Amino acid sequence: MSSLLPPRNIKATLQQFAIEAPDVDVNELVLDSREVGFHSVFVAVKGHNLDGRNFIPQAISLGARMVLQEVDGAKEHGNLQMREQTVIISFYQLAAKLSHVAATFYGMPAEKLDVIAVTGTNGKTSTVQLISQLRYLLGDAAASIGTLGAGMYTNRIEDLEKTLNTTPDACQMQRLLAEFVAQDAKQVALEASSHALVQSRIEGLKTDVAVFTNLTRDHLDYHGTMEEYARAKRLLLTQPGLKQVIVNLDDIEAKNWIQAASDAQNITILSTQLSSKELDPQWQYCLAENVAFHGNGLSFMLRSSWGNAQIDCALLGNFNVSNLLAALASLLVLGHPLDALAIACHNVKPVAGRMELFATLDRGNIIVDYAHTPDALEQALVSARMHCSGTLYSVFGCGGDRDKGKRPMMGKIAQQNSDKVFVTTDNSRSEAPRSIVADILQDMQNADGVVVELDRKNAIKRAIVQSSPGDLVLVAGKGHETTQIIGEHSLPYDEREYVKKLSLEKL
């Protein structure tokens, strides 16, 4: 996608950071030495796991036009040296200033966009995609960045450029924003992961709207405690230019967000449980009342600071009511009309791999969902039950080399909230699948209705074959992903395509 952008002169950018550099045109700033090409600037900083300065020789061999290297002393700032045909420039505190450097180089693209950042344990991807989809349905070009990839909204997951992380690094983020501007985007919605916030990947990024969805157990292998995890999420409140803060008051952590928000930030409350009379009068609000679920979607009455409207859409599950509320609020605070948004909701499509429904010919219908945390699995099963008139099946596993504490929790949740459970594999990585399964089974009361099938495809097929019309099979954990990680190998596996294939067969 970098061909969308013309070469830029790096000299003017570096002058703003008290560095006199050669008058050189370059195409991009790159943090990963493997992505370096001719006319790239390799940015060599010390990361959380690796030190980019160790990869300067590799970047030079791949044709880097220039290297910006982080140095520990202020006196070295601005020093230049030549190695082969590459200019190496010393930059003091480069890691801390990188987002600003990249934004300056790419022409401050965020200033030309409505930027909406969404954080929370669950719901980030769905909310970001719904925000982009609604803006697209209003007739504007809109972009998204997150778990599914990055790109202009087209309702085709295949059109998104894959990114290494949910929230890209500072250089990639600013390049993407510049490309969106070049494609006449008016808005970008992005997922702000806790890792990205702690690692300053979006520090300095002008943000118009911040959205908090919820907080439940996840990533404790990285953050250590729930308190540190929650604090990491709240870093989003420190983004420059932030004026609108949207919080889901159905989640207990929302109160901490409200307390942490500055007086200059407007608070908008989301809830499926509260009435406007229960809210602080200075808050704006988007509330869902009279929520109803049916076989192919849901409806509710939206009560908001911008008026009331009947909402009907093809989404499944109670948590998608919350996600849609967040998306609607994000656009309402930016000035978009409620009546147009309510009409657009009629045409909203489910997000790929997020409570995505596949109808079968002669068996129970199938839902593919990304749920891979205890709370997400429980929410998915509770939501699936609302759309199920018969037996509810669940098929899931847990990832290897990740938080082991959630495995027995997820097993217990699956048994309590579904009629029949198929325990299988899900990115076992370096761990033995049977060991992971043993952890999952640990808190299950008995073996009634529980089947262990390590072959994930077989587990899904067996559940579908057992089902009858009116039943529902929830396949959780993979969602939109297209690989299965076993050992050190990432093997092709597209669960959505596999389920779609089975749904069209007479089993």
mmCIF file of C-alpha atoms in Angstrom, residues 129-457:
data_model
loop_
_atom_site.group_PDB
_atom_site.id
_atom_site.type_symbol
_atom_site.label_atom_id
_atom_site.label_comp_id
_atom_site.label_asym_id
_atom_site.label_seq_id
_atom_site.Cartn_x
_atom_site.Cartn_y
_atom_site.Cartn_z
ATOM 1 C CA GLN A 129 -16.116 -2.446 12.471
ATOM 2 C CA LEU A 130 -19.629 -1.221 13.296
ATOM 3 C CA ILE A 131 -18.397 2.383 13.540
ATOM 4 C CA SER A 132 -16.731 2.094 10.124
ATOM 5 C CA GLN A 133 -19.711 0.308 8.615
ATOM 6 C CA LEU A 134 -22.196 2.930 9.836
ATOM 7 C CA ARG A 135 -20.058 5.814 8.533
ATOM 8 C CA TYR A 136 -19.797 3.983 5.199
ATOM 9 C CA LEU A 137 -23.586 3.537 5.116
ATOM 10 C CA LEU A 138 -23.935 7.290 5.705
ATOM 11 C CA GLY A 139 -22.044 7.799 2.449
ATOM 12 C CA ASP A 140 -18.543 8.663 3.701
ATOM 13 C CA ALA A 141 -15.253 6.865 3.101
ATOM 14 C CA ALA A 142 -14.184 5.304 6.405
ATOM 15 C CA ALA A 143 -11.226 3.216 7.531
ATOM 16 C CA SER A 144 -10.447 0.838 10.378
ATOM 17 C CA ILE A 145 -7.371 -0.550 12.130
ATOM 18 C CA GLY A 146 -7.480 -3.577 14.407
ATOM 19 C CA THR A 147 -7.511 -7.330 14.850
ATOM 20 C CA LEU A 148 -9.008 -7.972 11.404
ATOM 21 C CA GLY A 149 -6.351 -5.805 9.717
ATOM 22 C CA ALA A 150 -6.274 -2.264 8.374
ATOM 23 C CA GLY A 151 -7.909 -0.605 5.401
ATOM 24 C CA MET A 152 -10.841 1.257 3.928
ATOM 25 C CA TYR A 153 -14.219 -0.191 4.874
ATOM 26 C CA THR A 154 -15.701 -2.397 2.118
ATOM 27 C CA ASN A 155 -17.443 -5.118 4.209
ATOM 28 C CA ARG A 156 -14.898 -7.634 2.863
ATOM 29 C CA ILE A 157 -12.349 -8.843 5.406
ATOM 30 C CA GLU A 158 -10.148 -9.909 2.482
ATOM 31 C CA ASP A 159 -9.628 -6.231 1.564
ATOM 32 C CA LEU A 160 -7.902 -5.430 4.866
ATOM 33 C CA GLU A 161 -4.110 -5.307 5.042
ATOM 34 C CA LYS A 162 -2.903 -7.709 7.718
ATOM 35 C CA THR A 163 -1.040 -6.131 10.624
ATOM 36 C CA LEU A 164 1.324 -7.872 13.042
ATOM 37 C CA ASN A 165 -0.436 -6.442 16.101
ATOM 38 C CA THR A 166 -3.995 -5.365 16.910
ATOM 39 C CA THR A 167 -2.634 -1.819 17.194
ATOM 40 C CA PRO A 168 0.277 -1.250 14.757
ATOM 41 C CA ASP A 169 3.593 0.320 15.750
ATOM 42 C CA ALA A 170 3.936 4.102 15.591
ATOM 43 C CA CYS A 171 5.540 4.149 12.129
ATOM 44 C CA GLN A 172 3.023 1.788 10.555
ATOM 45 C CA MET A 173 0.133 3.603 12.250
ATOM 46 C CA GLN A 174 1.046 6.982 10.775
ATOM 47 C CA ARG A 175 1.700 5.459 7.331
ATOM 48 C CA LEU A 176 -1.734 3.841 7.378
ATOM 49 C CA LEU A 177 -3.397 7.102 8.402
ATOM 50 C CA ALA A 178 -1.613 8.937 5.573
ATOM 51 C CA GLU A 179 -2.799 6.298 3.097
ATOM 52 C CA PHE A 180 -6.366 6.656 4.339
ATOM 53 C CA VAL A 181 -6.170 10.428 3.812
ATOM 54 C CA ALA A 182 -4.845 9.795 0.290
ATOM 55 C CA GLN A 183 -7.959 7.672 -0.332
ATOM 56 C CA ASP A 184 -10.249 10.495 0.870
ATOM 57 C CA ALA A 185 -11.186 8.845 4.161
ATOM 58 C CA LYS A 186 -13.087 11.083 6.557
ATOM 59 C CA GLN A 187 -12.747 8.851 9.608
ATOM 60 C CA VAL A 188 -10.666 6.068 11.115
ATOM 61 C CA ALA A 189 -11.789 3.797 13.951
ATOM 62 C CA LEU A 190 -8.999 1.867 15.639
ATOM 63 C CA GLU A 191 -8.552 -0.707 18.364
ATOM 64 C CA ALA A 192 -6.296 0.504 21.176
ATOM 65 C CA SER A 193 -4.944 -2.614 22.892
ATOM 66 C CA SER A 194 -3.520 -2.500 26.407
ATOM 67 C CA HIS A 195 -0.130 -3.575 25.034
ATOM 68 C CA ALA A 196 -0.153 -0.683 22.557
ATOM 69 C CA LEU A 197 -1.069 1.844 25.233
ATOM 70 C CA VAL A 198 1.700 0.690 27.594
ATOM 71 C CA GLN A 199 4.217 0.584 24.729
ATOM 72 C CA SER A 200 3.298 4.127 23.569
ATOM 73 C CA ARG A 201 2.372 3.002 20.046
ATOM 74 C CA ILE A 202 -0.319 5.689 19.744
ATOM 75 C CA GLU A 203 1.233 8.284 22.042
ATOM 76 C CA GLY A 204 0.823 11.722 20.503
ATOM 77 C CA LEU A 205 -1.931 10.572 18.132
ATOM 78 C CA LYS A 206 -4.704 13.180 17.991
ATOM 79 C CA THR A 207 -7.836 11.353 19.123
ATOM 80 C CA ASP A 208 -11.338 12.799 18.884
ATOM 81 C CA VAL A 209 -13.327 10.046 20.609
ATOM 82 C CA ALA A 210 -12.297 7.370 23.135
ATOM 83 C CA VAL A 211 -14.574 4.384 23.779
ATOM 84 C CA PHE A 212 -14.369 1.965 26.731
ATOM 85 C CA THR A 213 -16.317 -1.283 26.253
ATOM 86 C CA ASN A 214 -15.603 -3.461 29.324
ATOM 87 C CA LEU A 215 -12.862 -4.987 31.460
ATOM 88 C CA THR A 216 -12.562 -8.699 32.259
ATOM 89 C CA ARG A 217 -9.684 -11.107 32.814
ATOM 90 C CA ASP A 218 -7.159 -11.232 29.967
ATOM 91 C CA HIS A 219 -3.446 -10.611 29.305
ATOM 92 C CA LEU A 220 -2.434 -11.171 32.938
ATOM 93 C CA ASP A 221 0.632 -12.978 31.594
ATOM 94 C CA TYR A 222 1.724 -9.501 30.412
ATOM 95 C CA HIS A 223 0.249 -7.030 32.918
ATOM 96 C CA GLY A 224 0.521 -9.189 36.048
ATOM 97 C CA THR A 225 -2.579 -7.936 37.869
ATOM 98 C CA MET A 226 -6.071 -6.753 36.974
ATOM 99 C CA GLU A 227 -5.218 -3.376 38.520
ATOM 100 C CA GLU A 228 -2.293 -2.881 36.125
ATOM 101 C CA TYR A 229 -4.393 -4.119 33.213
ATOM 102 C CA ALA A 230 -7.138 -1.606 34.060
ATOM 103 C CA ARG A 231 -4.603 1.206 34.470
ATOM 104 C CA ALA A 232 -3.158 0.404 31.041
ATOM 105 C CA LYS A 233 -6.588 0.745 29.429
ATOM 106 C CA ARG A 234 -7.162 4.134 31.079
ATOM 107 C CA LEU A 235 -4.022 5.521 29.438
ATOM 108 C CA LEU A 236 -6.286 6.163 26.444
ATOM 109 C CA LEU A 237 -7.698 9.144 28.363
ATOM 110 C CA THR A 238 -4.353 10.952 27.981
ATOM 111 C CA GLN A 239 -4.488 11.113 24.171
ATOM 112 C CA PRO A 240 -4.016 14.647 22.794
ATOM 113 C CA GLY A 241 -7.124 16.443 21.582
ATOM 114 C CA LEU A 242 -9.500 14.032 23.305
ATOM 115 C CA LYS A 243 -12.842 15.735 23.912
ATOM 116 C CA GLN A 244 -15.377 12.881 23.836
ATOM 117 C CA VAL A 245 -15.222 9.875 26.203
ATOM 118 C CA ILE A 246 -17.800 7.094 25.807
ATOM 119 C CA VAL A 247 -18.092 4.488 28.574
ATOM 120 C CA ASN A 248 -20.230 1.401 29.117
ATOM 121 C CA LEU A 249 -21.714 2.008 32.565
ATOM 122 C CA ASP A 250 -22.941 -1.606 32.711
ATOM 123 C CA ASP A 251 -19.290 -2.465 33.474
ATOM 124 C CA ILE A 252 -18.017 -1.638 36.967
ATOM 125 C CA GLU A 253 -14.705 -0.277 35.624
ATOM 126 C CA ALA A 254 -16.579 2.562 33.867
ATOM 127 C CA LYS A 255 -16.749 4.501 37.152
ATOM 128 C CA ASN A 256 -12.941 4.634 37.255
ATOM 129 C CA TRP A 257 -12.947 6.029 33.722
ATOM 130 C CA ILE A 258 -15.418 8.737 34.672
ATOM 131 C CA GLN A 259 -13.292 9.701 37.692
ATOM 132 C CA ALA A 260 -10.096 9.741 35.607
ATOM 133 C CA ALA A 261 -11.538 11.844 32.771
ATOM 134 C CA SER A 262 -10.613 15.527 32.764
ATOM 135 C CA ASP A 263 -13.111 18.364 33.148
ATOM 136 C CA ALA A 264 -12.551 19.238 29.480
ATOM 137 C CA GLN A 265 -13.734 15.795 28.331
ATOM 138 C CA ASN A 266 -17.440 15.197 27.673
ATOM 139 C CA ILE A 267 -18.789 11.917 29.080
ATOM 140 C CA THR A 268 -21.329 9.822 27.171
ATOM 141 C CA ILE A 269 -22.887 6.885 29.013
ATOM 142 C CA LEU A 270 -23.907 3.598 27.389
ATOM 143 C CA SER A 271 -26.242 1.150 29.133
ATOM 144 C CA THR A 272 -28.709 -1.634 28.484
ATOM 145 C CA GLN A 273 -29.838 -1.581 32.131
ATOM 146 C CA LEU A 274 -30.243 2.038 33.262
ATOM 147 C CA SER A 275 -32.714 4.843 32.570
ATOM 148 C CA SER A 276 -31.768 8.471 31.965
ATOM 149 C CA LYS A 277 -33.214 9.392 35.388
ATOM 150 C CA GLU A 278 -30.425 7.374 37.049
ATOM 151 C CA LEU A 279 -27.625 9.327 35.340
ATOM 152 C CA ASP A 280 -25.773 12.515 36.216
ATOM 153 C CA PRO A 281 -27.552 15.290 34.262
ATOM 154 C CA GLN A 282 -24.251 16.588 32.906
ATOM 155 C CA TRP A 283 -23.618 13.306 31.071
ATOM 156 C CA GLN A 284 -24.754 12.559 27.543
ATOM 157 C CA TYR A 285 -26.266 9.107 27.080
ATOM 158 C CA CYS A 286 -27.256 6.312 24.690
ATOM 159 C CA LEU A 287 -29.514 3.732 26.344
ATOM 160 C CA ALA A 288 -31.158 0.589 24.980
ATOM 161 C CA GLU A 289 -34.673 -0.248 26.193
ATOM 162 C CA ASN A 290 -37.130 -3.018 25.283
ATOM 163 C CA VAL A 291 -34.412 -5.214 23.771
ATOM 164 C CA ALA A 292 -35.865 -8.149 21.812
ATOM 165 C CA PHE A 293 -34.097 -11.089 20.158
ATOM 166 C CA HIS A 294 -35.278 -13.181 17.226
ATOM 167 C CA GLY A 295 -33.811 -15.866 14.995
ATOM 168 C CA ASN A 296 -31.901 -13.551 12.689
ATOM 169 C CA GLY A 297 -31.238 -10.438 14.742
ATOM 170 C CA LEU A 298 -32.400 -8.045 17.439
ATOM 171 C CA SER A 299 -34.235 -4.781 18.067
ATOM 172 C CA PHE A 300 -34.404 -2.133 20.781
ATOM 173 C CA MET A 301 -35.594 1.389 21.516
ATOM 174 C CA LEU A 302 -32.692 3.834 21.615
ATOM 175 C CA ARG A 303 -33.105 6.608 24.187
ATOM 176 C CA SER A 304 -30.388 9.232 23.806
ATOM 177 C CA SER A 305 -29.368 12.838 24.356
ATOM 178 C CA TRP A 306 -29.907 13.269 20.619
ATOM 179 C CA GLY A 307 -33.459 11.877 20.595
ATOM 180 C CA ASN A 308 -35.143 8.465 20.450
ATOM 181 C CA ALA A 309 -35.273 5.899 17.643
ATOM 182 C CA GLN A 310 -36.322 2.298 17.021
ATOM 183 C CA ILE A 311 -33.277 0.199 16.093
ATOM 184 C CA ASP A 312 -33.573 -3.058 14.111
ATOM 185 C CA CYS A 313 -30.525 -4.978 12.887
ATOM 186 C CA ALA A 314 -29.163 -8.403 11.925
ATOM 187 C CA LEU A 315 -26.756 -8.681 14.873
ATOM 188 C CA LEU A 316 -26.908 -11.472 17.474
ATOM 189 C CA GLY A 317 -26.548 -11.308 21.240
ATOM 190 C CA ASN A 318 -26.951 -8.864 24.082
ATOM 191 C CA PHE A 319 -23.326 -7.720 23.955
ATOM 192 C CA ASN A 320 -23.858 -6.642 20.359
ATOM 193 C CA VAL A 321 -26.504 -4.273 21.700
ATOM 194 C CA SER A 322 -23.699 -2.692 23.753
ATOM 195 C CA ASN A 323 -21.332 -2.703 20.769
ATOM 196 C CA LEU A 324 -23.923 -1.058 18.530
ATOM 197 C CA LEU A 325 -24.695 1.531 21.226
ATOM 198 C CA ALA A 326 -20.975 2.385 21.345
ATOM 199 C CA ALA A 327 -20.833 2.727 17.561
ATOM 200 C CA LEU A 328 -23.943 4.913 17.437
ATOM 201 C CA ALA A 329 -22.682 7.120 20.276
ATOM 202 C CA SER A 330 -19.304 7.553 18.548
ATOM 203 C CA LEU A 331 -20.988 9.007 15.485
ATOM 204 C CA LEU A 332 -23.597 11.003 17.398
ATOM 205 C CA VAL A 333 -20.936 12.877 19.397
ATOM 206 C CA LEU A 334 -19.288 13.778 16.073
ATOM 207 C CA GLY A 335 -22.503 15.375 14.878
ATOM 208 C CA HIS A 336 -24.085 12.739 12.632
ATOM 209 C CA PRO A 337 -27.927 12.731 12.602
ATOM 210 C CA LEU A 338 -29.773 10.102 14.610
ATOM 211 C CA ASP A 339 -32.476 9.482 11.999
ATOM 212 C CA ALA A 340 -29.891 8.633 9.323
ATOM 213 C CA LEU A 341 -28.030 6.326 11.726
ATOM 214 C CA ALA A 342 -31.244 4.498 12.676
ATOM 215 C CA ILE A 343 -31.968 3.841 8.989
ATOM 216 C CA ALA A 344 -28.372 2.676 8.444
ATOM 217 C CA CYS A 345 -28.764 0.077 11.227
ATOM 218 C CA HIS A 346 -31.271 -1.812 9.043
ATOM 219 C CA ASN A 347 -28.398 -2.572 6.646
ATOM 220 C CA VAL A 348 -25.685 -3.373 9.196
ATOM 221 C CA LYS A 349 -24.065 -6.769 8.626
ATOM 222 C CA PRO A 350 -22.441 -8.975 11.290
ATOM 223 C CA VAL A 351 -18.698 -8.578 11.742
ATOM 224 C CA ALA A 352 -16.601 -11.434 10.362
ATOM 225 C CA GLY A 353 -16.088 -14.095 13.032
ATOM 226 C CA ARG A 354 -18.060 -12.171 15.668
ATOM 227 C CA MET A 355 -21.345 -13.967 16.449
ATOM 228 C CA GLU A 356 -21.503 -14.728 12.731
ATOM 229 C CA LEU A 357 -24.459 -16.968 11.831
ATOM 230 C CA PHE A 358 -24.325 -19.785 9.264
ATOM 231 C CA ALA A 359 -27.635 -21.505 8.431
ATOM 232 C CA THR A 360 -27.499 -25.233 7.599
ATOM 233 C CA LEU A 361 -29.635 -27.328 5.264
ATOM 234 C CA ASP A 362 -30.910 -29.906 7.744
ATOM 235 C CA ARG A 363 -29.105 -29.431 11.079
ATOM 236 C CA GLY A 364 -28.806 -26.790 13.781
ATOM 237 C CA ASN A 365 -27.467 -23.407 12.726
ATOM 238 C CA ILE A 366 -23.862 -22.497 13.522
ATOM 239 C CA ILE A 367 -22.351 -19.380 15.093
ATOM 240 C CA VAL A 368 -18.638 -18.639 14.674
ATOM 241 C CA ASP A 369 -17.256 -16.317 17.340
ATOM 242 C CA TYR A 370 -13.808 -15.131 18.434
ATOM 243 C CA ALA A 371 -14.573 -15.587 22.161
ATOM 244 C CA HIS A 372 -11.348 -16.716 23.846
ATOM 245 C CA THR A 373 -11.674 -15.315 27.375
ATOM 246 C CA PRO A 374 -13.955 -16.524 30.188
ATOM 247 C CA ASP A 375 -16.211 -13.478 30.007
ATOM 248 C CA ALA A 376 -16.384 -13.494 26.205
ATOM 249 C CA LEU A 377 -17.280 -17.195 26.150
ATOM 250 C CA GLU A 378 -20.001 -16.695 28.752
ATOM 251 C CA GLN A 379 -21.407 -13.694 26.886
ATOM 252 C CA ALA A 380 -21.372 -15.614 23.591
ATOM 253 C CA LEU A 381 -23.187 -18.595 25.122
ATOM 254 C CA VAL A 382 -25.759 -16.441 26.929
ATOM 255 C CA SER A 383 -26.372 -14.571 23.680
ATOM 256 C CA ALA A 384 -26.583 -17.772 21.641
ATOM 257 C CA ARG A 385 -29.172 -19.130 24.081
ATOM 258 C CA MET A 386 -31.388 -16.117 23.326
ATOM 259 C CA HIS A 387 -31.529 -17.176 19.669
ATOM 260 C CA CYS A 388 -31.812 -20.947 20.314
ATOM 261 C CA SER A 389 -35.084 -22.852 20.683
ATOM 262 C CA GLY A 390 -33.454 -26.289 21.047
ATOM 263 C CA THR A 391 -30.145 -27.764 22.244
ATOM 264 C CA LEU A 392 -27.129 -25.454 22.550
ATOM 265 C CA TYR A 393 -23.749 -26.990 21.654
ATOM 266 C CA SER A 394 -20.383 -25.357 22.345
ATOM 267 C CA VAL A 395 -17.063 -26.182 20.672
ATOM 268 C CA PHE A 396 -13.935 -24.507 22.060
ATOM 269 C CA GLY A 397 -10.342 -24.882 23.248
ATOM 270 C CA CYS A 398 -7.696 -22.713 24.930
ATOM 271 C CA GLY A 399 -4.413 -21.357 23.578
ATOM 272 C CA GLY A 400 -1.088 -22.811 24.625
ATOM 273 C CA ASP A 401 1.667 -20.710 26.238
ATOM 274 C CA ARG A 402 -0.946 -18.259 27.511
ATOM 275 C CA ASP A 403 -2.776 -17.533 30.779
ATOM 276 C CA LYS A 404 -3.427 -21.008 32.237
ATOM 277 C CA GLY A 405 -5.689 -19.675 34.966
ATOM 278 C CA LYS A 406 -8.545 -19.007 32.572
ATOM 279 C CA ARG A 407 -8.709 -22.598 31.246
ATOM 280 C CA PRO A 408 -10.717 -24.221 34.093
ATOM 281 C CA MET A 409 -12.873 -21.089 34.257
ATOM 282 C CA MET A 410 -13.778 -21.465 30.584
ATOM 283 C CA GLY A 411 -14.511 -25.174 30.985
ATOM 284 C CA LYS A 412 -16.882 -24.483 33.862
ATOM 285 C CA ILE A 413 -18.575 -21.653 31.946
ATOM 286 C CA ALA A 414 -19.063 -23.849 28.872
ATOM 287 C CA GLN A 415 -20.630 -26.629 30.939
ATOM 288 C CA GLN A 416 -22.929 -24.265 32.849
ATOM 289 C CA ASN A 417 -24.158 -22.370 29.794
ATOM 290 C CA SER A 418 -24.467 -25.025 27.079
ATOM 291 C CA ASP A 419 -26.229 -28.372 26.888
ATOM 292 C CA LYS A 420 -23.386 -30.261 25.217
ATOM 293 C CA VAL A 421 -19.689 -29.336 25.178
ATOM 294 C CA PHE A 422 -16.962 -30.356 22.733
ATOM 295 C CA VAL A 423 -13.503 -29.533 24.111
ATOM 296 C CA THR A 424 -10.845 -29.323 21.410
ATOM 297 C CA THR A 425 -7.611 -27.536 20.423
ATOM 298 C CA ASP A 426 -6.964 -23.848 19.727
ATOM 299 C CA ASN A 427 -3.412 -22.673 18.953
ATOM 300 C CA SER A 428 -1.689 -25.200 21.229
ATOM 301 C CA ARG A 429 1.730 -23.724 20.378
ATOM 302 C CA SER A 430 4.479 -25.496 22.365
ATOM 303 C CA GLU A 431 2.135 -27.153 24.888
ATOM 304 C CA ALA A 432 0.742 -30.662 24.630
ATOM 305 C CA PRO A 433 -2.944 -30.430 23.628
ATOM 306 C CA ARG A 434 -3.972 -33.075 26.174
ATOM 307 C CA SER A 435 -2.364 -31.035 28.956
ATOM 308 C CA ILE A 436 -4.372 -27.960 27.931
ATOM 309 C CA VAL A 437 -7.568 -30.025 27.802
ATOM 310 C CA ALA A 438 -6.840 -31.434 31.280
ATOM 311 C CA ASP A 439 -6.690 -27.861 32.599
ATOM 312 C CA ILE A 440 -10.010 -27.046 30.910
ATOM 313 C CA LEU A 441 -11.719 -30.114 32.421
ATOM 314 C CA GLN A 442 -10.388 -29.415 35.922
ATOM 315 C CA ASP A 443 -13.475 -27.605 37.316
ATOM 316 C CA MET A 444 -16.144 -29.451 35.333
ATOM 317 C CA GLN A 445 -18.437 -31.304 37.741
ATOM 318 C CA ASN A 446 -18.898 -34.458 35.669
ATOM 319 C CA ALA A 447 -18.417 -35.812 32.185
ATOM 320 C CA ASP A 448 -22.102 -35.708 31.231
ATOM 321 C CA GLY A 449 -22.520 -33.912 27.955
ATOM 322 C CA VAL A 450 -18.759 -33.314 27.568
ATOM 323 C CA VAL A 451 -16.810 -34.719 24.610
ATOM 324 C CA VAL A 452 -13.045 -34.380 24.118
ATOM 325 C CA GLU A 453 -12.065 -34.307 20.435
ATOM 326 C CA LEU A 454 -8.559 -32.965 19.804
ATOM 327 C CA ASP A 455 -9.068 -32.641 16.051
ATOM 328 C CA ARG A 456 -10.827 -29.267 15.823
ATOM 329 C CA LYS A 457 -12.429 -29.951 12.442
#
